Structure formats: structure tokens, C-alpha cells
Coordinates of C-alpha atoms and ligand atoms in Angstrom, one line a residue:
X1 CA 118.0 166.7 104.0
X2 CA 117.8 164.8 100.7
X3 CA 114.7 162.9 99.8
X4 CA 116.5 159.6 100.2
X5 CA 117.6 160.6 103.7
X6 CA 114.0 161.6 104.6
X7 CA 112.8 158.3 103.3
X8 CA 115.3 156.4 105.5
X9 CA 114.5 158.5 108.6
X10 CA 110.8 158.0 108.0
X11 CA 111.2 154.2 107.5
X12 CA 113.3 153.8 110.7
X13 CA 110.8 155.9 112.7
X14 CA 107.8 154.0 111.4
X15 CA 109.5 150.7 112.2
X16 CA 109.6 151.8 115.9
X17 CA 106.3 153.8 116.1
X18 CA 103.9 151.5 114.2
X19 CA 104.4 148.4 116.4
X20 CA 104.2 150.6 119.5
X21 CA 100.9 152.1 118.4
X22 CA 99.4 148.8 117.4
X23 CA 100.5 147.3 120.8
X24 CA 98.9 150.2 122.7
X25 CA 95.7 149.9 120.8
X26 CA 95.6 146.2 121.1
X27 CA 96.3 146.5 124.9
X28 CA 93.5 148.9 125.4
X29 CA 91.1 146.6 123.5
X30 CA 92.4 143.7 125.6
X31 CA 91.8 145.5 128.9
X32 CA 88.3 146.6 127.7
X33 CA 87.3 143.1 126.7
X34 CA 88.6 141.5 129.9
X35 CA 86.7 144.0 131.9
X36 CA 83.4 143.9 130.0
X37 CA 83.2 140.2 129.1
X38 CA 85.3 138.4 131.6
X39 CA 84.8 140.8 134.5
X40 CA 88.5 140.9 135.4
X41 CA 90.4 144.1 136.3
X42 CA 93.8 144.5 134.9
X43 CA 95.1 147.2 137.3
X44 CA 98.5 148.5 138.1
X45 CA 98.2 147.0 141.6
X46 CA 97.7 143.5 140.2
X47 CA 100.6 144.0 137.8
X48 CA 102.8 145.2 140.6
X49 CA 101.8 142.3 142.8
X50 CA 102.7 139.9 140.0
X51 CA 106.0 141.5 139.3
X52 CA 106.9 141.4 143.1
X53 CA 106.2 137.7 143.1
X54 CA 108.1 137.0 140.0
X55 CA 111.0 139.1 141.3
X56 CA 111.1 137.2 144.6
X57 CA 111.0 133.8 142.9
X58 CA 113.7 134.9 140.5
X59 CA 115.9 136.0 143.4
X60 CA 115.4 132.7 145.2
X61 CA 116.3 130.9 142.0
X62 CA 119.5 132.9 141.5
X63 CA 120.5 132.4 145.2
X64 CA 120.6 128.7 144.6
X65 CA 123.3 129.0 142.0
X66 CA 125.8 130.4 144.3
X67 CA 126.0 127.9 147.1
X68 CA 126.1 124.1 147.2
X69 CA 122.8 122.4 147.8
X70 CA 123.4 121.9 151.5
X71 CA 122.1 125.4 152.1
X72 CA 118.6 124.0 151.8
X73 CA 119.1 122.4 155.2
X74 CA 120.3 125.7 156.7
X75 CA 117.7 127.0 159.2
X76 CA 118.7 130.6 158.6
X77 CA 118.0 130.3 154.9
X78 CA 114.7 128.6 155.5
X79 CA 113.7 131.3 158.0
X80 CA 114.6 134.3 155.8
X81 CA 112.9 132.6 152.8
X82 CA 109.8 132.1 154.8
X83 CA 109.6 135.7 156.1
X84 CA 110.3 137.2 152.6
X85 CA 107.5 135.1 151.1
X86 CA 104.9 135.7 153.8
X87 CA 104.7 139.4 152.9
X88 CA 103.2 138.5 149.5
X89 CA 101.0 135.6 150.6
X90 CA 103.5 133.1 149.2
X91 CA 104.8 129.8 150.6
X92 CA 107.8 127.6 150.2
X93 CA 108.2 123.8 150.5
X94 CA 111.7 122.3 150.7
X95 CA 112.0 118.6 149.8
X96 CA 114.9 116.1 150.2
X97 CA 114.4 112.8 148.5
X98 CA 110.7 113.7 148.0
X99 CA 110.3 114.2 151.8
X100 CA 109.3 117.5 153.2
X101 CA 112.0 118.9 155.3
X102 CA 110.7 122.5 155.6
X103 CA 107.4 124.1 154.8
X104 CA 105.9 127.5 155.6
X105 CA 102.4 126.1 155.3
X106 CA 101.0 122.6 155.4
X107 CA 100.2 121.1 152.0
X108 CA 98.7 117.7 151.4
X109 CA 101.0 115.0 149.9
X110 CA 98.6 115.0 146.8
X111 CA 99.2 118.7 146.3
X112 CA 103.0 118.3 146.6
X113 CA 102.9 115.4 144.1
X114 CA 100.8 117.5 141.8
X115 CA 103.3 120.3 142.0
X116 CA 106.3 118.0 141.3
X117 CA 104.3 116.5 138.4
X118 CA 103.5 119.9 137.1
X119 CA 107.1 120.8 136.9
X120 CA 107.8 117.8 134.8
X121 CA 105.0 118.3 132.3
X122 CA 104.2 121.9 132.0
X123 CA 107.1 123.6 130.3
X124 CA 106.8 127.4 130.2
X125 CA 103.6 127.4 132.1
X126 CA 103.6 128.6 135.7
X127 CA 100.1 128.8 137.0
X128 CA 98.8 125.8 138.8
X129 CA 95.3 125.2 140.3
X130 CA 95.2 123.6 143.8
X131 CA 91.6 122.9 144.9
X132 CA 90.4 125.3 142.3
X133 CA 92.6 128.2 143.6
X134 CA 95.2 129.6 141.2
X135 CA 98.9 129.7 142.3
X136 CA 102.0 130.9 140.6
X137 CA 104.5 128.1 141.0
X138 CA 108.3 127.8 140.7
X139 CA 110.2 124.7 141.3
X140 CA 114.0 124.8 141.8
X141 CA 115.8 121.5 141.5
X142 CA 119.0 120.7 143.5
X143 CA 121.1 117.7 144.2
X144 CA 122.6 117.1 147.6
X145 CA 126.2 115.9 148.2
X146 CA 125.0 112.4 148.7
X147 CA 123.3 112.5 145.3
X148 CA 119.8 112.6 146.6
X149 CA 117.5 115.0 144.8
X150 CA 116.3 118.2 146.5
X151 CA 113.6 120.7 145.5
X152 CA 112.3 124.0 146.5
X153 CA 108.6 124.5 145.6
X154 CA 107.6 128.2 145.7
X155 CA 103.8 128.8 145.6
X156 CA 102.1 132.2 145.6
X157 CA 98.3 132.3 145.8
X158 CA 96.8 134.8 143.3
X159 CA 93.4 136.0 142.4
X160 CA 91.8 136.1 138.9
X161 CA 92.9 139.7 138.3
X162 CA 96.6 138.7 138.7
X163 CA 96.0 135.8 136.4
X164 CA 94.5 138.1 133.8
X165 CA 97.4 140.6 134.3
X166 CA 99.8 137.8 133.7
X167 CA 98.1 136.8 130.5
X168 CA 97.9 140.5 129.6
X169 CA 101.7 141.0 129.9
X170 CA 102.3 137.9 127.8
X171 CA 99.8 139.3 125.3
X172 CA 101.6 142.7 125.2
X173 CA 105.0 141.1 124.7
X174 CA 103.9 138.8 121.9
X175 CA 101.9 141.5 120.2
X176 CA 104.8 143.9 120.2
X177 CA 107.3 141.5 118.8
X178 CA 104.9 140.1 116.2
X179 CA 104.0 143.6 114.9
X180 CA 107.6 144.7 115.2
X181 CA 108.8 141.8 113.0
X182 CA 105.8 142.3 110.6
X183 CA 106.4 146.1 110.1
X184 CA 110.1 145.4 109.7
X185 CA 109.4 142.9 107.0
X186 CA 106.9 145.3 105.2
X187 CA 109.1 148.3 105.4
X188 CA 112.2 146.4 104.4
X189 CA 110.3 145.0 101.4
X190 CA 109.1 148.5 100.3
X191 CA 112.6 149.9 100.9
X192 CA 114.2 147.3 98.8
X193 CA 111.5 147.8 96.1
X194 CA 112.1 151.6 95.9
X195 CA 115.9 151.7 96.4
X196 CA 117.6 148.3 96.1
X197 CA 115.8 147.1 93.0
X198 CA 116.6 150.1 90.9
X199 CA 120.2 150.0 92.1
X200 CA 120.4 146.4 91.1
X201 CA 118.9 147.2 87.7
X202 CA 121.5 150.0 87.3
X203 CA 124.2 147.6 88.3
X204 CA 123.2 145.1 85.6
X205 CA 122.8 147.9 83.1
X206 CA 126.3 149.2 83.9
X207 CA 127.8 145.7 83.4
X208 CA 125.9 145.4 80.1
X209 CA 127.4 148.7 79.0
X210 CA 130.8 147.7 80.0
X211 CA 130.4 144.6 77.8
X212 CA 129.5 147.0 74.9
X213 CA 125.8 146.4 74.9
X214 CA 124.2 149.8 74.7
X215 CA 120.7 148.6 73.8
X216 CA 119.7 147.9 77.4
X217 CA 117.2 150.6 78.4
X218 CA 117.3 151.8 82.0
X219 CA 113.7 152.3 83.3
X220 CA 113.2 155.4 85.5
X221 CA 112.0 154.0 88.9
X222 CA 112.5 154.4 92.6
X223 CA 112.3 157.6 94.6
X224 CA 114.1 161.0 94.7
X225 CA 117.8 160.7 94.0
X226 CA 117.5 157.1 92.9
X227 CA 115.0 158.2 90.1
X228 CA 117.4 161.0 89.2
X229 CA 120.3 158.6 89.1
X230 CA 118.3 156.3 86.8
X231 CA 117.5 159.3 84.5
X232 CA 121.1 160.5 84.3
X233 CA 122.2 157.0 83.7
X234 CA 119.7 156.6 80.8
X235 CA 120.9 159.9 79.4
X236 CA 124.5 158.8 79.6
X237 CA 123.6 155.6 77.8
X238 CA 121.8 157.4 75.0
X239 CA 124.7 159.8 74.6
X240 CA 127.1 157.0 74.5
X241 CA 125.0 155.1 72.0
X242 CA 124.7 158.2 69.8
X243 CA 128.5 158.8 69.9
X244 CA 129.2 155.2 69.1
X245 CA 126.8 155.4 66.2
X246 CA 128.3 158.7 65.0
X247 CA 131.7 157.3 65.3
X248 CA 130.7 154.2 63.3
X249 CA 129.1 156.5 60.7
X250 CA 132.3 158.6 60.5
X251 CA 134.4 155.6 60.1
X252 CA 132.2 154.3 57.3
X253 CA 132.1 157.7 55.6
X254 CA 135.9 157.9 55.7
X255 CA 136.3 154.5 54.2
X256 CA 133.8 155.4 51.5
X257 CA 135.5 158.7 50.9
X258 CA 138.9 157.1 50.4
X259 CA 137.6 154.4 48.1
X260 CA 135.5 156.8 46.1
X261 CA 138.3 159.3 45.6
X262 CA 140.8 156.6 44.7
X263 CA 138.4 155.1 42.2
X264 CA 137.2 158.4 40.6
X265 CA 140.7 159.9 40.4
X266 CA 142.3 156.8 39.0
X267 CA 140.2 156.8 35.8
X268 CA 141.4 160.1 34.3
X269 CA 144.9 159.6 35.6
X270 CA 145.1 156.2 34.0
X271 CA 144.1 157.7 30.7
X272 CA 146.6 160.6 31.1
X273 CA 149.3 157.9 31.8
X274 CA 148.2 156.0 28.6
X275 CA 148.3 159.0 26.3
X276 CA 151.7 160.2 27.7
X277 CA 153.1 156.6 27.1
X278 CA 151.6 156.8 23.6
X279 CA 153.6 160.0 22.9
X280 CA 156.8 158.6 24.5
X281 CA 156.6 155.3 22.7
X282 CA 156.1 157.1 19.3
X283 CA 152.6 155.7 18.8
X284 CA 151.6 159.3 18.1
X285 CA 153.7 159.5 15.1
X286 CA 152.5 162.7 13.5
X287 CA 152.3 166.3 14.9
X288 CA 148.5 166.2 14.5
X289 CA 148.3 163.0 16.6
X290 CA 150.6 164.4 19.2
X291 CA 148.4 167.5 19.4
X292 CA 145.3 165.4 19.7
X293 CA 146.9 163.4 22.5
X294 CA 148.0 166.5 24.3
X295 CA 144.5 168.0 24.1
X296 CA 143.1 164.9 25.7
X297 CA 145.7 164.9 28.4
X298 CA 144.9 168.5 29.1
X299 CA 141.1 167.9 29.4
X300 CA 141.7 164.9 31.7
X301 CA 144.0 167.1 33.8
X302 CA 141.3 169.8 34.0
X303 CA 138.8 167.1 35.1
X304 CA 141.1 165.9 37.9
X305 CA 141.7 169.5 38.9
X306 CA 138.0 170.3 39.2
X307 CA 137.4 167.0 41.1
X308 CA 140.0 168.0 43.6
X309 CA 138.5 171.5 43.8
X310 CA 135.1 169.9 44.6
X311 CA 136.6 167.7 47.1
X312 CA 138.4 170.5 48.9
X313 CA 135.3 172.6 49.0
X314 CA 133.2 169.8 50.2
X315 CA 135.5 168.9 53.1
X316 CA 135.8 172.6 54.1
X317 CA 132.0 172.9 54.2
X318 CA 131.8 169.6 56.0
X319 CA 134.2 170.7 58.7
X320 CA 132.4 174.1 58.9
X321 CA 135.6 175.8 57.9
X322 CA 133.9 177.9 55.2
X323 CA 132.5 181.0 56.9
X324 CA 129.5 182.3 55.0
X325 CA 129.6 185.9 54.0
X326 CA 125.9 186.9 54.3
X327 CA 124.7 190.0 52.5
X328 CA 121.3 191.5 51.7
X329 CA 120.6 190.8 48.1
X330 CA 117.8 191.4 45.6
X331 CA 117.0 187.9 44.5
X332 CA 115.8 188.6 40.9
X333 CA 118.9 190.8 40.1
X334 CA 121.1 188.1 41.6
X335 CA 119.6 185.5 39.2
X336 CA 119.9 187.8 36.2
X337 CA 123.6 188.1 36.8
X338 CA 124.1 184.4 37.3
X339 CA 122.4 183.7 34.0
X340 CA 124.3 186.4 32.1
X341 CA 127.5 184.7 33.3
X342 CA 126.6 181.2 32.2
X343 CA 124.6 182.0 29.0
X344 CA 127.5 182.0 26.5
X345 CA 128.6 178.5 27.6
X346 CA 125.0 177.2 27.4
X347 CA 124.4 178.7 24.0
X348 CA 127.4 176.7 22.7
X349 CA 125.7 173.6 23.9
X350 CA 122.5 174.8 22.2
X351 CA 120.7 175.3 25.5
X352 CA 118.3 178.2 26.1
X353 CA 117.8 179.7 29.6
X354 CA 114.5 181.3 30.6
X355 CA 114.0 183.2 33.8
X356 CA 110.4 183.2 35.1
X357 CA 109.8 185.7 37.9
X358 CA 106.6 185.0 39.9
X359 CA 107.6 187.3 42.7
X360 CA 105.0 190.1 43.0
X361 CA 107.8 192.7 43.7
X362 CA 111.4 193.0 44.6
X363 CA 112.4 190.6 47.2
X364 CA 115.5 190.7 49.3
X365 CA 117.2 187.7 50.9
X366 CA 120.2 187.5 53.2
X367 CA 122.6 185.1 51.4
X368 CA 126.2 184.4 50.6
X369 CA 126.1 185.3 47.0
X370 CA 129.3 183.5 45.9
X371 CA 128.0 180.3 47.6
X372 CA 124.5 180.4 46.2
X373 CA 126.0 181.2 42.8
X374 CA 128.0 177.9 43.2
X375 CA 124.7 176.1 44.0
X376 CA 123.1 177.5 40.8
X377 CA 126.1 176.7 38.6
X378 CA 126.3 173.1 40.0
X379 CA 122.7 172.5 39.2
X380 CA 122.9 174.1 35.7
X381 CA 126.1 172.3 35.0
X382 CA 124.2 169.0 35.6
X383 CA 121.4 170.2 33.3
X384 CA 124.0 170.8 30.6
X385 CA 125.9 167.6 31.2
X386 CA 122.9 165.3 31.3
X387 CA 121.1 167.0 28.4
X388 CA 120.0 164.5 25.7
X389 CA 117.7 166.7 23.5
X390 CA 118.6 168.7 20.4
X391 CA 117.2 171.9 21.8
X392 CA 117.9 172.1 25.5
X393 CA 115.8 174.4 27.7
X394 CA 116.6 175.4 31.3
X395 CA 113.7 177.2 33.0
X396 CA 114.4 179.1 36.2
X397 CA 111.3 180.0 38.2
X398 CA 111.3 182.2 41.3
X399 CA 108.2 182.0 43.5
X400 CA 107.4 182.6 47.2
X401 CA 105.6 181.1 50.1
X402 CA 104.8 182.9 53.4
X403 CA 108.2 182.3 54.8
X404 CA 110.5 181.3 51.9
X405 CA 111.5 182.0 48.3
X406 CA 111.5 178.9 46.2
X407 CA 113.9 178.6 43.3
X408 CA 113.2 175.9 40.7
X409 CA 115.7 175.0 38.0
X410 CA 114.1 172.8 35.4
X411 CA 115.6 171.1 32.4
X412 CA 114.3 168.9 29.6
X413 CA 117.3 166.5 29.8
X414 CA 117.7 162.8 30.5
X415 CA 115.9 162.8 33.8
X416 CA 116.9 160.7 36.8
X417 CA 115.9 157.1 37.2
X418 CA 113.5 156.6 40.1
X419 CA 115.9 154.4 42.1
X420 CA 118.6 157.0 42.0
X421 CA 116.5 160.0 43.1
X422 CA 116.8 159.5 46.9
X423 CA 120.6 159.4 46.6
X424 CA 121.6 162.2 44.2
X425 CA 122.4 164.6 47.1
X426 CA 124.7 162.0 48.8
X427 CA 128.4 162.6 48.3
X428 CA 130.0 160.7 45.5
X429 CA 126.7 159.3 44.4
X430 CA 126.3 159.2 40.6
X431 CA 123.6 157.3 38.7
X432 CA 125.1 154.4 36.8
X433 CA 124.1 156.0 33.5
X434 CA 125.9 159.1 34.5
X435 CA 129.0 157.3 35.7
X436 CA 129.3 155.4 32.4
X437 CA 128.9 158.3 30.1
X438 CA 130.1 161.6 31.8
X439 CA 133.0 162.7 33.9
X440 CA 132.2 164.1 37.3
X441 CA 133.0 163.9 41.0
X442 CA 129.5 163.1 42.3
X443 CA 130.0 166.0 44.7
X444 CA 128.1 168.8 42.8
X445 CA 124.7 168.2 44.4
X446 CA 126.2 167.2 47.8
X447 CA 128.0 170.6 47.9
X448 CA 124.7 172.4 46.8
X449 CA 122.9 170.7 49.7
X450 CA 125.6 171.7 52.2
X451 CA 125.4 175.3 51.1
X452 CA 121.5 175.5 51.0
X453 CA 121.4 173.9 54.5
X454 CA 124.0 176.4 55.7
X455 CA 121.4 179.0 54.7
X456 CA 118.7 177.1 56.8
X457 CA 117.1 176.1 53.5
X458 CA 116.0 172.8 51.9
X459 CA 116.8 171.2 48.6
X460 CA 114.9 168.5 46.7
X461 CA 114.3 167.2 43.3
X462 CA 111.4 166.2 41.0
X463 CA 112.3 164.2 37.9
X464 CA 110.8 162.0 35.2
X465 CA 113.0 159.6 33.4
X466 CA 113.9 160.9 29.9
X467 CA 111.6 164.0 30.3
X468 CA 113.6 166.2 32.5
X469 CA 114.6 167.2 36.0
X470 CA 113.6 169.9 38.4
X471 CA 115.9 170.8 41.3
X472 CA 114.3 173.0 43.8
X473 CA 115.6 174.8 46.8
X474 CA 114.1 177.1 49.4
X475 CA 115.7 180.1 51.1
X476 CA 114.3 181.6 54.3
X477 CA 113.0 185.2 54.0
X478 CA 114.7 187.6 56.3
Ligands
ADP1 N1 119.8 167.5 35.6 C1 120.0 166.2 35.7 N2 119.6 165.3 34.8 C2 119.9 164.0 35.0 N3 120.6 163.5 36.0 C3 121.0 164.3 37.0 C4 120.7 165.7 36.9 N4 121.3 166.3 38.0 C5 121.8 165.3 38.7 N5 121.7 164.1 38.1 C6 122.1 162.8 38.6 O1 122.6 163.0 39.9 C7 123.9 162.6 40.1 C8 124.6 163.4 41.1 O2 124.9 164.7 40.6 P1 126.2 165.5 41.0 O3 126.3 165.4 42.5 O4 126.2 166.9 40.4 O5 127.4 164.6 40.5 P2 128.1 164.6 39.0 O6 127.5 165.7 38.2 O7 129.5 164.7 39.3 O8 127.7 163.2 38.5 C9 124.5 162.6 38.7 O9 125.5 161.7 38.6 C10 123.3 162.2 37.9 O10 123.1 160.8 37.8
MG2 MG1 127.4 167.7 38.9

């Protein structure tokens, strides 16, 4: 049985049991108080006595429905009524036009008047005192065929125990219904609090979501399955919100990608177009000029080619379509080889490379050598490109922490303006100074970041405007 089912069964049972218990306890108290304080005995005999009288009176009343009123004059009816009542110490008086036409016992005209008067004024009450003695009274009104009024007065003498029993029964009935209604109200209220309210909240949250409002938080409340439902709903909302956010980010990224590519590719291609036109139109009118134009066209084409290479590599890494080929590698030897490869090109630009190894001994890392080589080349390529000193220096330092090897590549170039620093690893981001002076795709550091993160590492930068830049990255030790 689920918790919700248990809750419903419990509530329903309690709605029946609680009023019953309260009524029983109240009844016991009532009997006790009547006995000790008012000296009356509420016994099963007195209750039986009372029910007999009530039953007999009821039967007489229902008899009168079936026949016309002339039966009141019937001697047989009068006789049988009299004998039935005598067994329970009760009497009947039959009146026509306020005159007694039959009576099982003599009553004074004052008593009869009092009885008729009682019927007119005491609605719901049925105990009358005649000469200080209590009677249960019932008056049945009839009309004869000649339109004269007829009445049957039924009177049963009772003692104070029967009176108390009578009050007791009324008390029990009233107590039971009052507590029944009260417990019903209380349990319905708590039921609606724990089940209906959360469901109504969920309903309103669902309609908010259907209107596209995903900011409406669903509070976990209620019991059992309802609480779980709220939790799942909230999880669904968060997932939905996240996916909408990711979708929006993707859309924005795609738009930015398209506009950046078009812009960055257009610049070299426009100049290629210009130089080709110059040759075709004969503006380049000497072989030297033509050669110069062709060389420019070639360098621009190389630029476009490398931009497209960067773009392809970046999108492959982005789509995780570039499987890493991890190998155990000695980190110092790896960097020596990288430097040997790039040194001639750097020497041409008058840049010296220094390798500072602070590792206490040979350290091995599991890396994709080709990809980390790309990271190093991208960083050093920037150092060369943004070098503004006569004698350029690139210093590569290898050091370690407990869990990582940290590689720092430091140059003494132009440095990065403070405002650009947080963005240099974003794709297509290029500082304004770089954009206006040097060709590039703005993807070099974005690619480096993708590769380092693919190795579960981190990449960051430290730079001072016009003094130099350090790009650092960490690689996890195996
Ligand atoms: N060593 C550096 N010195 C000065 N600026 C740098 C350096 N490295 C990166 N930057 C800045 O970071 C930007 C992003 O670099 P990158 O992603 O390699 O793009 P690109 O080299 O194509 O401009 C560069 O445009 C430049 O402004
Ligand atoms: Mg670059």
C-alpha cells in the first residue's frame, strides 16, 4: 500500500472512530455526573421503557395516516388503543371539537387545556408536567368529515430516571453528530493541506511552464507520493530550464560563429580580390610589381588557409570528434623536442627560447603529444606575433605541485590589456590592438583551452601591459 493510500485509509478510519470514542467518553461522563450529582439512574431498563413508549406513540401516529378521521369514533379502535397503552402506564384522550369523547383515565379540563396549549407552543419538546409529575406527551391532530377538529392526546407517566435517559439519548445524538462534523472538518482541512494544496500549486506551476515561464520554483511539500511528485516536477523544470538556456547559448554561439567567420575571412579575401584586379587591370605594370602582388596574394591565401584549419580543428574538438591519443611521455624531453622544432623560426624573428626545468627528476605524463604540441605552438606563435621588443625572450618553465605539472610560457612582448584578459580564451576573441595590427583567427587560445581541458587540466594567463605575458597550464600527474 502506498503512503498516500495509507493516509487516505487512516483519515477515513479516524473520521469514523474519533467521534465514536468522544461520544462514548462523553456518555460515560454524563452517566457518572447524573448519578453522583443529580442522583438519577440512566439504566437500560429506563431506556427500554422510553423506547417502548416512543414506539407505541409513533405507531398510533402512523395509524392515523391510513384511515379517515372517523376511526376516532370507532369503539374497537378506542378499546385496542386503551389496552395497548395500559401495559406501559400510558393513557389516551380523544377529543372532538374540544369535547372528550373517549378517555382511558379521567383528566381535569385544566390538564386537557394545558396539554392542547402545550402542543401549540412547545415545538420539539415532548415532556409535560401535570401536577408536578412528568409525562411524555404526543398530540395527533385530525379533522372530521364535518370539518370539526379532532385530537388524540397520548400521555405516558414517567419517572425522573426516564426523563434523564431521554435527555441522555438527545445528548448522545447531538454529541455524536457535532464531533462527527468537527472531525470531518479538521481531517478534510489537513487532507487538503497535505494533498490538494500541493496539487493545486503543481497545477499552477504546470500552466506557468506551458506559458514558457520556467522561473516558477515548485516547493517540495505534502506527503509521500505527492512530495515525490513535487520533487520530480522541480527536477523536470530545472532540466527544461537548463536545456532552454543551453539551446539559447548554442543559438547565440552559432550566430556569433557565422558573423565572426564571415568578417575575418572577408578581410584577406577582399585584399586578394584587390591584388588580382590590380594584375588584370594592368596596374601592376612591371614584372617586379606583378611578383610583389603575387607574393601578397600568396600570403593572404596562406592566412585564409590557416584560419580555416583552425576553424576545422576547433569545431572537431567542440563536437568531441577528435579522439585523444594518450601516451606516457617524459615531459622534459617532450619540451626539448618542441623547442628544437620551433627554434629556427624564432631565431629569424630575433627571439631566444630558454627552457627552465624545475622538476627534481624525470617526470612522466599521459598526454596526446601532437595535441599538447599544438597548445605550445599556439602560445609561442602568439608570443612571436605580439612581440614588440628588439630582443625577444620566451622562457618556458616546468614545475610541479603535488598533483600537477605546471607549464609556464612567458614572453617579454606587448602584454595584454587588463580588459581583454578575461576573454582571450574565448573563441574569435582578439584584443582590439591585435585585430588592427596582426592577422589571426582568434581561435589559437580557444583551441589550446579545449585541448588542455581534454587532458583534465586548466589554462590561465598573467600579463602586464607592455611588459609581457605568461600563459600557464596545468596537466594532471598520472
Ligand atoms: N603573448 C601575447 N601577447 C600579447 N597578446 C596576446 C598574447 N597571447 C594572446 N594575446 C591576445 O589574446 C588574443 C587571442 O589570442 P588567439 O586566440 O591566439 O588569437 P589570435 O592569435 O588569432 O589573435 C590575441 O588576439 C591577443 O590580443
Ligand atoms: Mg594566436
